[in-house]
Coordinates of C-alpha atoms and ligand atoms in Angstrom, one line a residue:
M270 CA 0.0 0.0 0.0
L271 CA 1.3 3.5 -0.9
P272 CA 2.8 5.4 2.0
V273 CA 1.0 8.4 3.6
P274 CA 2.7 11.4 5.3
Q275 CA 3.3 10.8 9.1
L276 CA 3.1 13.0 12.1
E277 CA 6.9 13.4 11.9
D278 CA 6.6 14.9 8.5
L279 CA 4.6 17.9 9.9
P280 CA 6.2 21.2 10.7
D281 CA 7.0 21.5 14.5
P282 CA 3.6 21.5 16.1
A283 CA 4.7 23.5 19.2
G284 CA 2.4 26.5 19.7
K285 CA 0.3 25.5 16.7
R286 CA -3.4 24.9 16.4
V287 CA -4.0 21.4 15.0
L288 CA -7.3 20.2 13.6
V289 CA -7.6 16.4 14.1
R290 CA -10.3 14.5 12.2
V291 CA -11.2 11.5 14.4
D292 CA -13.9 8.8 14.0
F293 CA -15.8 9.1 17.3
N294 CA -18.8 7.5 15.7
V295 CA -19.3 5.2 18.7
P296 CA -22.4 3.1 19.6
V297 CA -24.5 5.1 22.0
T298 CA -27.6 3.7 23.8
N299 CA -29.8 6.0 26.0
G300 CA -26.9 8.5 26.3
Q301 CA -24.4 5.9 27.3
I302 CA -21.4 4.9 25.1
D303 CA -21.4 1.1 24.6
D304 CA -17.8 0.8 23.4
D305 CA -15.3 3.6 23.5
L306 CA -12.6 1.8 21.5
R307 CA -12.6 4.5 18.8
I308 CA -12.1 7.3 21.3
R309 CA -9.2 5.5 23.1
A310 CA -7.7 4.6 19.8
A311 CA -7.2 8.2 18.9
L312 CA -5.4 9.1 22.2
P313 CA -1.8 8.3 21.0
T314 CA -2.2 10.9 18.2
I315 CA -3.8 13.5 20.5
E316 CA -1.2 13.0 23.1
W317 CA 1.7 13.1 20.6
L318 CA 0.4 16.6 19.5
T319 CA -0.4 18.0 22.9
G320 CA 2.9 16.6 24.3
R321 CA 4.7 18.7 21.7
G322 CA 2.8 21.9 22.7
A323 CA 0.1 21.9 20.1
T324 CA -3.5 23.0 20.8
V325 CA -5.8 20.2 19.5
T326 CA -9.3 20.6 18.1
T327 CA -10.9 17.3 17.2
C328 CA -13.9 16.8 14.9
T329 CA -16.1 13.8 14.1
H330 CA -19.4 12.7 12.7
L331 CA -21.8 10.6 14.8
G332 CA -24.5 8.6 13.1
R333 CA -26.2 9.8 10.0
P334 CA -28.0 13.0 10.7
K335 CA -29.3 14.7 7.5
G336 CA -27.3 18.0 7.4
A337 CA -29.1 19.6 10.3
P338 CA -28.8 19.5 14.1
D339 CA -30.6 16.5 15.5
A340 CA -30.6 15.7 19.2
R341 CA -30.5 11.9 18.5
Y342 CA -27.0 12.4 17.3
S343 CA -25.7 14.6 20.1
L344 CA -22.0 14.4 20.8
G345 CA -22.7 15.0 24.5
P346 CA -21.7 11.5 25.7
V347 CA -18.6 11.5 23.5
R348 CA -17.6 15.0 24.7
A349 CA -17.9 13.8 28.3
R350 CA -15.7 10.7 27.7
L351 CA -13.1 12.7 25.8
A352 CA -12.9 15.2 28.7
E353 CA -12.0 12.3 31.0
L354 CA -9.5 10.7 28.6
A355 CA -7.9 13.9 27.1
P356 CA -8.8 16.9 29.3
G357 CA -8.7 20.2 27.5
V358 CA -9.0 18.9 24.0
E359 CA -11.8 20.5 22.1
L360 CA -14.4 18.7 20.0
L361 CA -16.4 20.5 17.3
E362 CA -20.1 19.9 16.7
N363 CA -21.2 16.8 14.9
L364 CA -19.8 17.4 11.4
R365 CA -22.9 16.0 9.7
F366 CA -25.1 18.6 11.3
D367 CA -23.8 20.8 8.4
P368 CA -24.9 19.7 4.9
G369 CA -21.5 20.8 3.6
E370 CA -19.8 17.8 5.3
T371 CA -21.1 15.0 3.1
T372 CA -21.3 17.2 -0.1
N373 CA -17.6 18.2 0.5
D374 CA -18.6 21.9 0.2
P375 CA -15.4 24.1 -0.1
A376 CA -17.1 26.8 2.0
F377 CA -17.5 24.2 4.9
V378 CA -13.9 23.2 4.5
D379 CA -13.0 26.9 4.8
R380 CA -14.8 27.1 8.1
L381 CA -13.2 24.0 9.4
V382 CA -9.6 25.1 8.7
D383 CA -10.2 28.7 9.8
G384 CA -7.8 29.5 12.6
Q385 CA -6.0 26.1 12.3
D386 CA -2.3 25.7 11.4
L387 CA -2.0 22.0 10.7
Y388 CA -4.4 19.1 9.9
V389 CA -4.1 15.4 11.0
N390 CA -6.4 12.7 9.8
D391 CA -6.8 9.9 12.4
A392 CA -10.3 8.9 11.3
F393 CA -9.5 5.5 9.7
G394 CA -13.2 4.5 10.1
A395 CA -14.2 7.5 7.9
A396 CA -11.3 7.5 5.4
H397 CA -13.4 5.8 2.8
R398 CA -15.8 8.8 2.7
A399 CA -14.8 11.7 0.4
H400 CA -16.4 14.1 2.8
A401 CA -15.3 17.7 3.6
S402 CA -13.4 17.0 6.8
V403 CA -11.6 14.0 5.3
V404 CA -10.5 15.2 1.9
G405 CA -10.8 19.0 2.2
P406 CA -8.2 20.2 4.7
P407 CA -5.2 18.5 3.1
G408 CA -5.4 20.9 0.2
R409 CA -5.3 23.9 2.7
L410 CA -3.0 23.0 5.6
P411 CA 0.2 21.0 6.1
S412 CA -1.3 17.6 6.8
A413 CA -0.4 14.1 8.0
A414 CA -1.9 10.8 9.0
G415 CA -2.3 10.2 12.7
R416 CA -0.9 7.1 14.5
L417 CA -4.2 5.1 14.3
L418 CA -4.7 5.8 10.6
A419 CA -1.1 4.9 9.8
K420 CA -1.3 1.7 11.9
E421 CA -4.5 0.5 10.3
V422 CA -3.1 1.1 6.8
E423 CA 0.1 -0.7 7.7
V424 CA -1.6 -3.8 9.3
L425 CA -4.2 -4.2 6.5
G426 CA -1.6 -3.5 3.8
T427 CA 0.8 -6.1 5.2
M428 CA -1.9 -8.6 5.6
L429 CA -2.6 -8.4 1.8
A430 CA 1.0 -8.0 0.7
G431 CA 2.4 -11.1 2.3
P432 CA 0.0 -13.0 4.6
A433 CA 1.3 -16.1 6.5
R434 CA -0.6 -19.0 4.9
P435 CA -3.1 -20.4 5.0
F436 CA -4.9 -17.1 4.8
V437 CA -8.5 -17.5 5.9
A438 CA -11.1 -14.7 5.6
V439 CA -14.4 -15.0 7.5
L440 CA -17.3 -12.8 6.3
G441 CA -20.6 -12.5 7.9
G442 CA -23.3 -9.8 8.3
S443 CA -26.6 -9.4 6.6
K444 CA -26.0 -8.4 3.0
V445 CA -24.0 -10.1 0.2
S446 CA -24.5 -7.0 -2.0
D447 CA -22.6 -4.9 0.5
K448 CA -19.7 -7.3 0.4
L449 CA -19.5 -8.5 -3.2
G450 CA -16.6 -6.2 -4.0
V451 CA -14.5 -7.4 -1.1
I452 CA -15.5 -11.0 -1.6
K453 CA -14.2 -10.9 -5.2
A454 CA -11.0 -9.1 -4.1
L455 CA -10.4 -11.5 -1.3
L456 CA -11.1 -14.7 -3.3
D457 CA -7.9 -14.0 -5.3
Q458 CA -5.9 -13.6 -2.1
V459 CA -7.1 -16.1 0.4
D460 CA -6.8 -19.9 0.8
A461 CA -10.3 -20.2 2.2
L462 CA -13.3 -17.9 2.4
V463 CA -15.7 -18.7 5.2
I464 CA -19.3 -17.3 4.8
G465 CA -21.7 -17.0 7.7
G466 CA -24.3 -14.5 8.9
G467 CA -27.4 -13.5 7.0
M468 CA -25.6 -13.4 3.7
C469 CA -25.0 -17.2 3.8
F470 CA -28.6 -17.8 2.7
T471 CA -28.1 -16.3 -0.7
F472 CA -25.1 -18.7 -1.2
L473 CA -27.3 -21.6 0.1
A474 CA -30.0 -20.6 -2.3
A475 CA -27.4 -20.5 -5.1
M476 CA -26.6 -24.2 -4.2
G477 CA -30.3 -25.0 -4.6
H478 CA -31.3 -25.1 -0.9
G479 CA -34.5 -23.7 0.5
T480 CA -34.0 -20.7 2.7
G481 CA -37.5 -20.3 4.2
A482 CA -38.1 -16.8 5.6
S483 CA -34.3 -16.2 6.1
L484 CA -32.6 -13.1 4.7
L485 CA -32.3 -13.6 0.9
E486 CA -31.1 -11.3 -1.8
A487 CA -32.7 -12.9 -4.8
D488 CA -31.0 -10.6 -7.3
Q489 CA -27.6 -11.8 -6.0
I490 CA -28.2 -15.6 -6.3
A491 CA -26.6 -15.8 -9.8
T492 CA -23.6 -13.8 -8.6
C493 CA -23.1 -16.2 -5.7
R494 CA -23.5 -19.1 -8.0
A495 CA -20.7 -17.7 -10.2
L496 CA -18.5 -17.2 -7.1
L497 CA -19.1 -20.8 -6.0
D498 CA -18.2 -21.9 -9.6
T499 CA -14.8 -20.3 -9.5
G500 CA -13.7 -23.5 -7.7
R501 CA -12.1 -21.4 -5.0
R502 CA -12.4 -22.8 -1.4
I503 CA -15.6 -21.2 -0.1
L504 CA -17.1 -22.7 3.1
V505 CA -20.8 -22.2 3.7
P506 CA -22.7 -23.5 6.7
T507 CA -23.8 -27.1 6.9
D508 CA -26.3 -26.5 9.7
I509 CA -28.4 -23.5 10.7
V510 CA -30.2 -22.4 13.9
A511 CA -33.6 -21.3 12.9
L512 CA -36.6 -19.6 14.5
G513 CA -40.0 -21.0 13.8
P514 CA -43.2 -19.2 12.8
G515 CA -44.5 -16.7 15.4
G516 CA -41.1 -16.1 16.9
E517 CA -39.5 -12.7 17.1
I518 CA -35.9 -11.7 17.1
G519 CA -34.9 -10.2 20.5
R520 CA -38.2 -11.3 22.1
P521 CA -37.9 -14.9 23.4
E522 CA -41.1 -14.3 25.4
A523 CA -43.0 -14.1 22.0
G524 CA -42.5 -17.8 21.7
G525 CA -41.6 -19.6 18.5
E526 CA -39.6 -22.7 18.3
V527 CA -35.8 -22.6 17.9
A528 CA -34.3 -25.6 16.1
T529 CA -31.0 -26.6 14.4
V530 CA -31.7 -27.7 10.9
G531 CA -29.5 -28.7 7.9
R532 CA -28.9 -26.6 4.9
D533 CA -32.5 -26.4 4.0
V534 CA -34.7 -24.0 6.0
A535 CA -38.4 -24.8 5.9
D536 CA -41.1 -22.3 4.8
G537 CA -41.9 -19.9 7.5
W538 CA -38.7 -20.5 9.4
K539 CA -35.9 -17.9 9.7
G540 CA -32.2 -18.9 9.8
L541 CA -30.6 -16.7 12.4
D542 CA -27.3 -18.3 13.3
V543 CA -24.9 -21.0 12.1
G544 CA -25.3 -24.4 13.7
P545 CA -22.9 -26.2 16.1
A546 CA -21.4 -28.4 13.4
T547 CA -20.7 -25.4 11.2
A548 CA -19.3 -23.5 14.2
L549 CA -16.9 -26.4 14.8
A550 CA -15.8 -26.6 11.2
F551 CA -15.3 -22.8 10.8
S552 CA -13.3 -22.8 14.1
D553 CA -11.0 -25.5 12.9
E554 CA -10.4 -23.5 9.7
V555 CA -9.5 -20.4 11.7
K556 CA -7.4 -22.3 14.3
A557 CA -5.2 -23.8 11.5
A558 CA -4.7 -20.5 9.7
G559 CA -1.5 -18.5 9.4
T560 CA -3.6 -15.3 8.9
V561 CA -7.2 -14.6 9.7
F562 CA -9.4 -11.7 8.7
W563 CA -12.9 -11.6 10.3
N564 CA -15.6 -9.2 9.4
G565 CA -19.3 -9.6 10.3
P566 CA -21.1 -11.7 12.9
M567 CA -22.2 -15.3 12.2
G568 CA -25.7 -14.7 13.4
V569 CA -28.0 -12.3 15.3
F570 CA -25.8 -12.4 18.4
E571 CA -27.7 -9.6 20.1
D572 CA -30.3 -12.3 20.8
D573 CA -28.8 -14.9 23.1
R574 CA -30.6 -17.7 21.2
F575 CA -28.6 -16.9 18.1
A576 CA -25.3 -15.9 19.6
A577 CA -23.5 -19.2 19.8
G578 CA -22.1 -19.1 16.2
T579 CA -20.6 -15.6 16.7
R580 CA -19.3 -16.6 20.1
A581 CA -17.6 -19.6 18.7
M582 CA -16.0 -17.6 16.0
A583 CA -14.8 -14.9 18.5
D584 CA -13.3 -17.7 20.6
A585 CA -11.6 -19.3 17.6
V586 CA -10.2 -16.0 16.3
A587 CA -9.0 -15.0 19.8
G588 CA -7.4 -18.4 20.3
A589 CA -5.9 -18.7 16.8
R590 CA -2.2 -19.3 16.5
G591 CA -2.0 -17.1 13.4
F592 CA -2.0 -13.4 12.9
T593 CA -5.6 -12.2 13.5
V594 CA -7.3 -9.1 12.2
V595 CA -10.9 -8.2 13.0
G596 CA -12.6 -5.6 10.8
G597 CA -14.6 -3.1 12.8
G598 CA -18.2 -2.7 13.3
D599 CA -20.3 -5.6 14.6
S600 CA -17.6 -8.2 14.8
A601 CA -15.5 -5.8 16.9
S602 CA -18.5 -5.1 19.2
A603 CA -19.1 -8.9 19.5
L604 CA -15.5 -9.4 20.5
A605 CA -15.7 -6.6 23.1
R606 CA -19.0 -8.0 24.4
F607 CA -17.5 -11.5 24.9
G608 CA -14.4 -9.9 26.5
L609 CA -12.1 -11.3 23.8
A610 CA -10.8 -8.2 22.1
G611 CA -7.4 -8.6 23.8
G612 CA -6.9 -12.0 22.1
V613 CA -6.8 -10.5 18.7
D614 CA -3.7 -9.0 17.1
H615 CA -5.5 -6.1 15.5
V616 CA -9.0 -4.9 16.0
S617 CA -9.7 -2.4 13.2
T618 CA -11.7 0.7 14.1
G619 CA -13.1 0.8 10.6
G620 CA -15.8 -1.6 9.3
G621 CA -16.6 -0.2 5.9
A622 CA -13.2 1.4 5.6
S623 CA -11.3 -1.8 6.2
L624 CA -13.4 -3.6 3.6
E625 CA -12.9 -0.9 1.1
L626 CA -9.2 -0.7 1.7
L627 CA -8.9 -4.5 1.1
E628 CA -11.0 -4.2 -2.0
Q629 CA -9.6 -1.0 -3.6
G630 CA -6.1 -0.9 -2.1
D631 CA -6.6 2.8 -1.3
L632 CA -9.1 5.3 0.3
P633 CA -10.1 8.8 -0.5
G634 CA -8.7 10.1 2.8
L635 CA -5.3 8.5 2.1
R636 CA -5.2 9.8 -1.4
A637 CA -5.9 13.4 -0.2
L638 CA -3.0 13.2 2.3
R639 CA -0.6 11.9 -0.4
E640 CA -1.7 14.4 -3.0
A641 CA -1.2 17.3 -0.6
A642 CA 2.3 16.0 0.3
G643 CA 3.1 15.8 -3.4
R644 CA 2.0 19.4 -3.9
G645 CA 4.0 20.7 -0.9
Ligands
3PG279 C1 -18.4 3.8 10.5 O1 -19.0 3.7 11.6 O2 -18.3 2.8 9.7 C2 -17.8 5.1 10.2 O3 -17.8 5.9 11.2 C3 -18.4 5.6 8.9 O4 -19.8 6.0 9.2 P1 -20.7 6.1 7.9 O5 -20.9 4.7 7.4 O6 -22.0 6.7 8.5 O7 -20.1 7.0 6.9
MG280 MG1 -2.9 -15.2 17.3

């Protein structure tokens, strides 16, 4: 992966004002932060700058407000946590309260950089968005990647460039269509691709199995068939934990039978997790790997009845002998929830960003930093 300018490449930050784009888009429930990984992960950069006498102003988006202030996406809880972890560091208003952020409006970039001397991008999780705060400031201020951004790019780049073999990628989550690009890119790199989560049903349908009321992207069946026909090693579940008619996800009290079935899910039944035989087979694959990349839960783990597959995967990844990378979002939350994050070599702070980096080999936020360095 092409190098990006580092903190050391900046002019001396002493006495300077530094705008730091962070990704503090953390999960918040009822005003409480569920997982502050993204805030803690930015501290090395913030401390590097403040330790050298800089005044740091951070900025982030939170959620997807539509270009106007929206109390549901208040940065209040984030501001409070940041004040505990990095006292005195400023945090601007949610960037997406301004319509100019997502449209990359030059006038919004002007306002962001006003009064600032330097810019640092440490928002790996947002580096795939060509938004104002990500791609704008590098054209205006001396700019560099923060420690987190640099580390994410290095780990993911090294994983692709020369992985210890066998290299096993485990993909889950609900939508195949979201992951097709990365599936295609990874198929050329990996020794085995393991498919779980809601998206496994489109693969099972492509193999001719019944999927009942499970998640299915009918318009992707042909594509999944073509992927299976490549002859690459693609592992799909051999058994499924399914919820019977009348049952509701997250509401065991609603009733509905829960059963482990084979690859065929009956009409009216919803496959919501991989079964025990699958969990065992997937775990064996992961344990024997030299390199593991995991993105996306194996089932609806928020509901305890459908958590076992994801739990088994988290255990296998955390216990694997090989180099293990977990790509952000839900799989990172699952690891944290099971208390296993410490067992993984690298937990990426970017879900979409890590997938796009693996697929494209570059990101808009990285290009902007590189192009600015080239101009300087
Ligand atoms: C993320 O949570 O993946 C990043 O913060 C990006 O958020 P977005 O998908 O709303 O752009
Ligand atoms: Mg290991």
